[in-house]
């Protein structure tokens, strides 16, 4: 089957006339495809917005942040087939970026009075803070991506981990700017569920457009067969860099949104726990497709919440169970291991939601 | 002079420990292309079995050392049997993510079954003393670390060069299919590689317990991250590269500790990784790795 996919991807790459003849039709198709994929997210979001109590709204906001992170992760991992274990560094950079730029001055006097470069006396509005934070994320991503895109798969993964450790260590130790281990509070809470939904849809569509674009297709082809792709003149390094930066920007956006809804952030939020969670979501859903990313987030968010309620000690039939710290971690790990052993392509396999639907209808029509 | 010598010994001891762990990773990777993120948890299993044995009344340090090595080797073989065999022929990324999953499961099992907090283990504290050589005071642990690592690496080299199974392991890292055609069982080669890798991790675990005097669920994780980095600088899959990379990492770390002022000490890890990433810009294939162009024939 792998060989079939290779030849299929290369055929698609090698036959530009069809793509050139109807670029607009292809664009419309993946645009609609992205919108169809984001439909379940919208439905869940609207239901929660209208009917759920506040506690669940808060949980849903967290899940939406995870959704954006996982989609961002998919942009790099799904297309280049290189495991990335450092993406939460970009989430952290985005969140701290807006925290430093947009926190009101009165708060800053309490939290980071000695910030360098005049940040202690600077306060920008949320939108321009977000833009500047994303530009910073983009710069860090471009520099790290330069290194990572040159390396082979395994070394690239290890360097992505090294990046995570570098960024985390800077958060912890540059106390004047990042407040170290303590929570950074007082960030304006300007994002609610509606904005979160808008950005989720935008990000899902963006990821889908990238996947279906020339670059996405070429990158997927080069991941499946480097030799064949190189023979067709595909510059895999440039494409890996491109998807790395896009992926980082999406993760950075997730960080910005997280900071703007939670109001308080701390470095440990953007460390291994986030990597574990989001990676398990992507793997369970299937990393080859954007649909997979969405599916994984929905399934695991619900599943994890259930497990967490057991973890904190529940009473079943009058018997009080003890606290079971670590249960959710075990569950996440088991999900990853079982998925890899029995269904490496995840729940959704290699078709997007709209492709599945259209196949289904076509079969029924026959 | 005293200070310089002390730092040199520090660097050698750190480097020796990284080399041991990195070699364990490289042995497995060179044969089956598995990036074993669960290597740290092999160290963890080894340390926790010493902790449990001590809690059950074990007092002899020698038995504890043997137990640590045996438990680690067994754990490594068990991980292979349970988790890595189903993904043996899968792409590298699949194996890597499986190992990552195993690592999460085992770390959380320690939390769930024992405790999320560090547990004290004093049985091996006797290894950590001060020895006086004339005017010099050195830590016995560091000297032992250096000697034991050296001997272990020597034993590994002898095993790989002189025994049939060792030869099979080296051959398997080049061309597994042909090794199997020669009548050598794949399962045996892989199980041996994992046992070696585990034993090396067990030796590292002994030194970790002796130095820290406690065990915690994430005990081996950060060490293994460093060992991975050592493998990457050395050239992934090359055994000599792993050993050399580990030593280099030890020297970079101690060099930074000496060079950085006290208040910037926290940036040691960050700077170490920055230096290494910078090295990789110039040699993406690692120091001792070979540049393989696409389409090159395996030699």
XYZ file of C-alpha atoms in Angstrom:
665
model
C 0.000 0.000 0.000
C 2.887 2.324 0.807
C 4.223 1.845 -2.676
C 0.857 2.651 -4.132
C 0.742 5.867 -2.149
C 4.199 6.818 -3.357
C 3.366 6.298 -6.966
C 0.105 8.098 -6.488
C 1.697 11.095 -4.835
C 4.393 11.250 -7.463
C 1.930 10.911 -10.277
C -0.003 13.789 -8.824
C 3.184 15.819 -8.555
C 4.408 14.826 -11.953
C 1.285 15.757 -13.806
C 1.018 19.509 -13.376
C -1.151 20.132 -16.477
C -4.298 19.022 -14.684
C -3.458 21.152 -11.694
C -2.526 24.149 -13.839
C -5.604 23.841 -15.989
C -7.961 24.162 -13.057
C -6.086 25.781 -10.190
C -9.219 27.496 -9.032
C -11.260 24.297 -8.949
C -8.586 22.564 -6.873
C -8.401 25.541 -4.553
C -12.150 25.617 -4.090
C -12.184 21.902 -3.464
C -9.648 22.034 -0.648
C -11.284 25.174 0.745
C -14.606 23.378 0.931
C -12.828 20.309 2.239
C -11.295 22.344 5.054
C -14.663 23.851 5.929
C -16.291 20.414 5.985
C -13.513 19.189 8.276
C -14.061 22.074 10.658
C -17.815 21.499 10.740
C -17.759 19.066 13.703
C -15.631 21.561 15.619
C -18.129 24.337 14.929
C -21.055 22.167 15.987
C -19.374 21.165 19.249
C -18.363 24.765 19.866
C -21.867 26.146 19.252
C -23.459 23.500 21.472
C -21.109 24.376 24.307
C -21.563 28.090 23.719
C -25.315 27.840 24.012
C -26.017 25.070 26.470
C -23.003 24.201 28.596
C -22.282 25.544 32.108
C -19.268 27.805 32.631
C -16.993 25.018 33.853
C -17.396 23.143 30.583
C -16.859 26.324 28.582
C -13.516 26.674 30.310
C -12.610 23.073 29.496
C -13.706 23.600 25.913
C -11.438 26.636 25.587
C -8.520 24.466 26.656
C -9.538 21.811 24.157
C -9.702 24.410 21.377
C -6.178 25.534 22.192
C -5.091 21.903 21.968
C -6.926 21.642 18.668
C -4.955 24.523 17.192
C -1.688 23.080 18.525
C -2.465 19.646 17.084
C -3.398 21.102 13.702
C -0.146 23.061 13.759
C 1.742 19.885 14.604
C 0.013 18.097 11.749
C 1.219 20.712 9.265
C 4.817 19.666 9.917
C 4.552 16.033 11.023
C 1.819 14.964 8.661
C 3.466 16.368 5.558
C 7.157 15.800 6.252
C 6.696 12.588 8.274
C 9.330 13.735 10.789
C 8.349 13.486 14.448
C 8.405 16.909 16.091
C 8.738 16.874 19.866
C 9.408 20.564 20.350
C 6.267 22.325 19.183
C 5.125 23.384 22.642
C 8.164 25.687 22.704
C 6.408 27.803 20.085
C 3.148 27.709 22.034
C 5.088 29.008 25.019
C 6.835 31.701 22.979
C 3.509 32.956 21.634
C 1.943 33.020 25.086
C 4.884 34.759 26.763
C 5.168 37.162 23.861
C 1.694 38.583 24.410
C 2.081 38.334 28.173
C 5.121 40.599 28.082
C 3.672 43.031 25.556
C 0.050 43.431 26.574
C -0.043 43.081 30.365
C -1.205 46.376 31.964
C 1.585 48.502 33.449
C 0.192 48.313 36.985
C 0.436 44.516 36.821
C 3.900 44.664 35.342
C 5.133 46.729 38.277
C 4.204 43.761 40.446
C 5.381 40.957 38.215
C 8.341 42.050 36.068
C 9.553 45.431 37.358
C 13.111 44.845 36.108
C 12.325 43.711 32.586
C 15.085 44.604 30.105
C 14.678 46.612 26.858
C 12.024 48.856 28.407
C 9.382 46.146 28.428
C 8.477 47.100 31.993
C 7.099 50.429 30.792
C 5.516 49.229 27.566
C 1.913 48.271 27.069
C 0.431 47.536 23.658
C -3.095 46.686 22.655
C -3.876 42.956 22.363
C -3.947 42.821 18.556
C -0.568 44.420 17.922
C 0.955 42.428 20.810
C -0.300 39.263 19.158
C 1.171 40.281 15.814
C 4.559 41.117 17.312
C 4.554 37.871 19.316
C 3.822 35.907 16.148
C 6.617 37.698 14.294
C 8.998 36.688 17.110
C 7.778 33.097 16.881
C 8.323 33.243 13.145
C 11.909 34.443 13.580
C 12.745 31.711 16.106
C 11.089 29.167 13.829
C 12.999 30.347 10.787
C 16.346 30.101 12.591
C 15.650 26.696 14.163
C 14.028 25.480 10.960
C 17.219 26.302 9.044
C 19.009 23.726 11.201
C 16.224 21.176 11.385
C 15.468 21.100 7.684
C 19.097 20.161 6.955
C 19.058 17.103 9.221
C 17.801 13.618 8.535
C 14.634 12.433 10.277
C 15.931 11.165 13.611
C 18.454 13.927 14.167
C 15.754 16.490 13.328
C 13.510 15.032 16.026
C 16.263 15.192 18.625
C 17.059 18.786 17.702
C 13.373 19.697 18.011
C 13.544 18.305 21.558
C 16.706 20.288 22.210
C 14.846 23.404 21.079
C 12.105 22.694 23.619
C 14.665 22.353 26.394
C 16.491 25.525 25.342
C 13.284 27.575 25.311
C 12.032 26.102 28.594
C 15.348 26.758 30.261
C 15.296 30.376 29.084
C 11.762 30.818 30.472
C 12.904 29.414 33.807
C 16.168 31.285 34.134
C 15.606 34.672 32.556
C 13.560 35.726 35.571
C 13.632 39.458 34.816
C 11.696 38.963 31.623
C 9.756 35.706 32.016
C 9.265 35.607 35.792
C 10.916 32.191 36.009
C 9.063 29.373 37.640
C 6.249 31.580 38.958
C 2.976 32.149 37.177
C 2.804 35.215 34.911
C -0.566 36.801 35.701
C -2.607 39.812 34.663
C -2.715 39.202 30.927
C -5.888 40.825 29.543
C -8.585 38.198 29.038
C -9.884 39.228 25.647
C -10.591 35.911 23.939
C -13.764 33.927 24.472
C -15.214 30.880 22.818
C -16.488 32.642 19.642
C -13.039 33.983 18.732
C -11.505 30.641 19.561
C -13.919 28.956 17.146
C -13.152 31.451 14.391
C -9.425 30.892 14.717
C -9.840 27.106 14.879
C -11.732 27.136 11.587
C -9.163 29.449 9.989
C -6.320 27.230 11.125
C -8.003 24.032 9.957
C -8.667 25.515 6.529
C -5.100 26.849 6.366
C -3.636 23.441 7.211
C -5.812 21.829 4.581
C -4.851 24.388 1.951
C -1.159 23.808 2.699
C -1.578 20.053 2.531
C -3.306 20.246 -0.859
C -1.032 22.938 -2.250
C 1.893 22.220 -4.571
C 4.287 22.548 -1.668
C 2.317 20.214 0.565
C 2.048 17.634 -2.155
C 5.737 17.865 -3.011
C 6.700 17.603 0.648
C 4.542 14.527 1.142
C 6.027 12.985 -1.958
C 9.561 13.632 -0.743
C 8.729 12.158 2.661
C 7.534 8.970 1.020
C 10.345 8.598 -1.455
C 13.232 11.072 -1.121
C 15.056 9.772 -4.177
C 12.106 9.914 -6.537
C 11.134 13.363 -5.302
C 14.679 14.685 -5.632
C 14.815 13.271 -9.135
C 11.774 15.360 -9.986
C 13.591 18.469 -8.820
C 11.831 18.886 -5.479
C 13.816 20.867 -2.921
C 12.823 18.959 0.209
C 14.845 21.166 2.559
C 13.087 24.346 1.519
C 9.709 22.661 1.836
C 10.529 21.263 5.266
C 11.567 24.736 6.383
C 8.359 26.174 5.003
C 6.121 23.676 6.790
C 8.164 24.042 9.987
C 7.617 27.804 10.049
C 3.924 27.515 9.234
C 3.516 24.856 11.913
C 5.343 27.049 14.439
C 3.169 30.062 13.615
C -0.003 28.047 14.165
C 1.357 26.751 17.480
C 2.367 30.295 18.409
C -1.176 31.461 17.654
C -2.466 28.753 19.990
C -0.187 30.150 22.681
C -1.411 33.698 22.097
C -5.019 32.561 22.371
C -4.275 30.531 25.483
C -2.716 33.529 27.212
C -5.662 35.727 26.210
C -8.285 33.382 27.604
C -6.521 32.071 30.717
C -4.894 35.347 31.793
C -2.227 33.414 33.689
C 0.588 31.294 32.275
C 3.614 29.463 33.639
C 6.523 27.680 31.920
C 5.529 24.155 32.923
C 2.324 24.465 30.880
C 4.446 24.498 27.739
C 6.683 21.541 28.494
C 6.481 17.797 28.131
C 2.922 17.435 29.393
C 1.640 19.441 26.437
C 3.853 17.457 24.055
C 2.481 14.159 25.404
C -1.141 15.275 25.175
C -1.043 16.794 21.730
C 1.154 14.092 20.226
C -1.186 11.370 21.493
C -4.144 13.272 20.021
C -2.498 13.565 16.626
C -1.397 9.932 16.551
C -4.766 8.607 17.655
C -6.605 10.662 15.066
C -4.105 9.959 12.329
C -1.343 12.359 11.420
C -1.638 12.088 7.653
C -4.772 14.219 7.520
C -6.187 17.386 9.048
C -9.340 15.398 9.757
C -7.171 13.072 11.821
C -5.934 15.969 13.921
C -9.495 17.136 14.570
C -10.766 13.628 15.346
C -7.922 12.938 17.750
C -8.518 16.138 19.693
C -12.246 15.510 20.037
C -11.884 11.863 21.094
C -8.975 12.328 23.498
C -10.265 15.558 25.062
C -13.439 13.772 26.097
C -11.568 10.605 27.078
C -8.950 12.447 29.116
C -11.545 14.471 30.984
C -13.268 11.232 31.950
C -9.991 9.686 33.100
C -9.078 12.810 35.057
C -12.317 12.568 36.975
C -11.350 9.024 38.004
C -7.799 10.096 38.701
C -8.794 12.577 41.362
C -10.567 9.833 43.292
C -14.236 8.977 42.706
C -16.882 7.228 44.698
C -18.334 4.211 42.921
C -21.218 2.401 44.641
C -20.333 3.930 47.964
C -16.645 2.992 47.795
C -14.228 5.909 47.734
C -11.381 5.133 45.334
C -8.007 6.621 46.212
C -6.305 9.290 44.106
C -4.683 7.658 41.122
C -2.080 10.188 40.001
C -0.516 9.171 36.719
C -3.541 7.326 35.362
C -4.092 9.799 32.536
C -0.418 9.552 31.621
C -0.614 5.778 31.449
C -3.719 6.048 29.286
C -2.022 8.499 26.896
C 1.022 6.264 26.553
C -1.092 3.160 26.016
C -3.067 4.990 23.329
C 0.165 5.867 21.510
C 1.666 2.364 21.794
C -1.508 0.527 20.746
C -2.120 2.908 17.869
C 1.399 2.451 16.560
C 1.156 -1.345 16.831
C -2.308 -1.907 15.383
C -3.291 1.137 13.379
C -0.331 3.394 12.623
C -2.486 5.552 10.376
C -4.819 6.451 13.260
C -8.609 6.581 13.320
C -9.105 8.546 10.143
C -6.551 6.780 7.950
C -5.480 8.583 4.819
C -8.699 10.240 3.698
C -10.016 13.606 4.776
C -13.593 13.854 6.002
C -14.910 15.355 2.753
C -13.076 12.727 0.682
C -14.609 9.987 2.814
C -18.069 11.511 2.475
C -17.821 11.857 -1.286
C -16.563 8.277 -1.612
C -19.469 7.127 0.501
C -22.006 8.967 -1.628
C -20.452 7.759 -4.848
C -20.659 4.172 -3.654
C -24.279 4.619 -2.676
C -25.103 6.142 -6.048
C -23.807 3.072 -7.822
C 46.214 23.095 39.376
C 44.057 21.287 41.858
C 40.994 23.037 40.497
C 41.819 22.285 36.872
C 42.429 18.632 37.683
C 39.166 18.430 39.584
C 37.254 19.896 36.639
C 38.987 17.531 34.227
C 37.888 14.599 36.359
C 34.368 16.063 36.470
C 34.246 16.299 32.708
C 35.581 12.769 32.264
C 33.076 11.351 34.744
C 30.106 13.146 33.188
C 31.316 12.179 29.750
C 31.710 8.540 30.778
C 28.137 8.402 32.025
C 26.742 9.993 28.865
C 28.837 7.625 26.755
C 27.445 4.573 28.563
C 23.861 5.623 28.000
C 24.507 6.837 24.448
C 26.180 3.530 23.563
C 23.076 1.693 24.737
C 20.962 3.814 22.419
C 23.359 3.383 19.505
C 23.555 -0.417 19.801
C 19.800 -0.696 19.411
C 19.545 1.986 16.747
C 22.307 0.591 14.580
C 20.565 -2.766 14.328
C 16.880 -2.064 14.077
C 16.686 1.684 13.503
C 14.723 2.173 16.711
C 15.112 5.501 18.486
C 14.560 4.172 21.971
C 13.032 6.976 23.982
C 12.150 4.405 26.639
C 15.832 3.970 27.490
C 15.452 6.360 30.406
C 12.691 4.210 31.800
C 15.006 1.182 31.632
C 17.239 3.172 33.972
C 14.087 3.929 35.973
C 13.072 0.254 36.270
C 16.588 -0.591 37.396
C 16.595 2.146 40.025
C 13.130 1.304 41.314
C 13.983 -2.378 41.647
C 16.943 -1.411 43.840
C 14.575 0.836 45.814
C 12.051 -1.985 46.262
C 14.733 -4.519 47.180
C 16.140 -2.121 49.764
C 12.657 -1.535 51.131
C 12.225 -5.301 51.440
C 15.394 -5.586 53.506
C 18.296 -5.948 51.069
C 21.456 -4.556 52.645
C 24.360 -5.764 50.505
C 25.523 -3.088 48.029
C 27.111 -5.718 45.761
C 23.830 -7.564 45.378
C 22.136 -4.228 44.755
C 24.559 -3.447 41.918
C 24.022 -6.866 40.333
C 20.281 -6.481 40.754
C 20.332 -3.069 39.072
C 22.178 -4.386 36.015
C 20.085 -7.557 35.764
C 16.800 -5.678 36.180
C 17.763 -3.186 33.491
C 18.756 -5.910 31.023
C 15.525 -7.791 31.715
C 13.440 -4.643 31.385
C 15.043 -3.825 28.049
C 14.356 -7.302 26.688
C 10.795 -7.162 28.020
C 10.142 -3.764 26.391
C 11.349 -5.190 23.101
C 9.140 -8.258 23.400
C 5.996 -6.380 24.386
C 6.150 -3.062 22.594
C 8.847 -2.929 19.936
C 8.403 -6.282 18.227
C 5.060 -5.330 16.637
C 6.662 -2.259 15.057
C 9.975 -3.874 14.134
C 9.535 -3.484 10.387
C 7.682 -0.180 10.566
C 9.216 3.179 9.542
C 11.571 4.949 11.974
C 8.965 7.497 13.024
C 6.548 4.747 14.085
C 9.189 3.107 16.260
C 10.215 6.444 17.728
C 6.671 7.327 18.692
C 6.057 3.844 20.128
C 9.127 4.218 22.309
C 7.903 7.642 23.363
C 4.592 6.051 24.351
C 6.326 3.305 26.336
C 8.342 5.948 28.122
C 5.179 7.839 29.144
C 3.461 4.643 30.306
C 6.342 3.449 32.471
C 7.023 6.884 33.981
C 3.378 7.217 34.941
C 3.260 3.676 36.288
C 6.025 4.644 38.725
C 3.857 7.584 39.767
C 0.742 5.487 40.023
C 2.169 2.441 41.780
C 4.887 3.936 43.947
C 4.740 7.698 44.326
C 5.124 10.872 42.278
C 7.578 12.127 44.923
C 11.269 11.171 45.054
C 11.951 8.183 47.318
C 15.177 7.936 49.231
C 17.524 4.983 48.629
C 20.633 4.901 50.787
C 21.945 1.434 50.000
C 24.565 2.582 47.486
C 25.611 5.775 49.278
C 28.793 4.024 50.393
C 30.128 4.303 46.843
C 30.177 8.067 47.127
C 33.130 9.046 49.335
C 36.104 11.317 49.230
C 39.427 9.717 48.444
C 42.670 11.475 49.229
C 45.667 11.062 46.932
C 48.383 13.062 48.633
C 47.221 16.678 48.317
C 44.260 15.829 46.045
C 40.776 15.031 47.221
C 38.670 13.247 44.627
C 35.202 11.751 44.673
C 35.402 7.962 44.670
C 32.230 7.840 42.610
C 33.774 9.805 39.762
C 36.892 7.653 39.678
C 34.800 4.495 39.700
C 32.518 5.892 37.035
C 35.478 6.527 34.780
C 37.107 3.128 35.379
C 33.903 1.118 35.161
C 32.782 2.893 32.000
C 36.173 2.316 30.421
C 36.109 -1.379 31.309
C 32.521 -1.749 30.108
C 33.298 -0.156 26.773
C 36.377 -2.400 26.455
C 34.236 -5.461 27.204
C 31.669 -4.318 24.646
C 34.334 -3.841 21.985
C 35.779 -7.301 22.733
C 32.329 -8.869 22.610
C 31.448 -7.204 19.326
C 34.760 -8.152 17.726
C 35.466 -11.603 19.106
C 32.185 -13.467 19.615
C 29.911 -14.884 16.957
C 26.892 -13.104 18.335
C 28.858 -9.856 18.492
C 29.910 -10.311 14.904
C 26.278 -10.976 14.003
C 25.254 -7.751 15.724
C 27.820 -5.751 13.807
C 26.825 -7.415 10.575
C 23.149 -6.844 11.309
C 23.763 -3.129 11.548
C 24.910 -3.242 7.929
C 22.508 -5.728 6.380
C 20.062 -7.607 8.533
C 18.604 -9.684 5.714
C 21.942 -11.268 4.855
C 22.673 -12.019 8.502
C 19.439 -13.957 8.661
C 20.355 -15.809 5.473
C 23.508 -16.960 7.272
C 21.282 -18.833 9.687
C 21.291 -16.440 12.609
C 17.981 -15.832 14.311
C 16.786 -12.227 14.105
C 15.074 -12.458 17.485
C 18.267 -13.576 19.176
C 20.358 -10.774 17.689
C 17.810 -8.150 18.647
C 17.256 -9.550 22.139
C 21.032 -9.544 22.710
C 21.289 -5.966 21.515
C 18.545 -4.933 23.906
C 20.122 -6.882 26.775
C 23.443 -5.089 26.160
C 21.720 -1.765 25.929
C 19.854 -2.517 29.168
C 22.983 -3.642 31.009
C 24.731 -0.404 30.044
C 21.717 1.531 31.329
C 21.809 -0.516 34.550
C 25.440 0.450 35.175
C 24.501 4.073 34.639
C 21.580 3.602 37.045
C 23.939 2.401 39.803
C 25.945 5.604 39.554
C 22.842 7.756 39.471
C 21.423 6.163 42.622
C 24.765 6.412 44.388
C 25.049 10.105 43.524
C 21.479 11.214 44.198
C 20.567 8.828 46.990
C 16.975 8.849 45.755
C 14.775 7.666 42.916
C 12.000 9.568 41.127
C 9.738 8.732 38.162
C 11.574 10.981 35.695
C 14.992 9.828 36.875
C 16.378 8.683 33.550
C 14.503 10.988 31.209
C 16.753 14.031 31.100
C 19.884 11.859 31.076
C 18.593 10.019 28.031
C 17.803 13.283 26.280
C 21.453 14.200 26.722
C 22.529 10.773 25.526
C 20.417 11.284 22.403
C 22.139 14.558 21.796
C 25.467 12.766 22.247
C 24.385 10.232 19.624
C 23.403 12.991 17.240
C 26.728 14.807 17.571
C 28.620 11.564 17.168
C 26.571 10.497 14.161
C 23.446 8.481 14.817
C 23.994 4.731 14.863
C 27.784 4.879 15.061
C 29.030 3.252 18.283
C 32.338 5.090 18.314
C 30.400 8.264 17.555
C 28.124 7.707 20.556
C 31.051 7.232 22.924
C 32.909 10.236 21.523
C 29.763 12.359 21.499
C 29.105 11.510 25.153
C 32.622 12.551 26.146
C 32.370 15.769 24.141
C 29.059 16.571 25.813
C 30.640 16.040 29.239
C 33.456 18.421 28.369
C 31.098 21.071 26.948
C 28.940 20.950 30.098
C 31.786 21.185 32.551
C 33.458 23.833 30.407
C 30.281 25.920 30.578
C 29.978 25.392 34.329
C 33.501 26.724 34.749
C 33.121 29.560 32.270
C 29.665 30.837 33.246
C 29.324 33.195 36.195
C 27.306 31.816 39.100
C 24.123 33.777 38.355
C 23.927 32.432 34.804
C 24.461 28.810 35.904
C 20.847 28.011 35.042
C 21.557 28.593 31.374
C 24.056 25.724 31.268
C 21.669 23.265 29.630
C 20.339 25.814 27.170
C 23.834 26.852 26.101
C 24.991 23.245 25.823
C 22.197 22.523 23.386
C 22.847 25.744 21.476
C 26.515 24.777 21.008
C 25.487 21.345 19.803
C 22.910 22.642 17.384
C 25.570 25.021 16.056
C 27.918 22.049 15.573
C 25.204 20.315 13.590
C 24.926 23.261 11.236
C 28.467 22.520 10.084
C 28.243 18.738 10.195
C 24.605 17.680 9.832
C 25.642 14.016 9.716
C 27.481 14.236 13.053
C 31.183 14.171 13.823
C 31.828 10.527 12.990
C 28.792 9.911 10.823
C 29.169 9.272 7.149
C 27.569 11.490 4.627
C 25.154 9.301 2.718
C 23.937 10.802 -0.498
C 20.566 9.748 -1.814
C 20.909 6.649 -3.927
C 24.342 5.704 -2.568
C 24.927 1.984 -2.343
C 25.424 0.578 1.131
C 29.049 -0.430 1.536
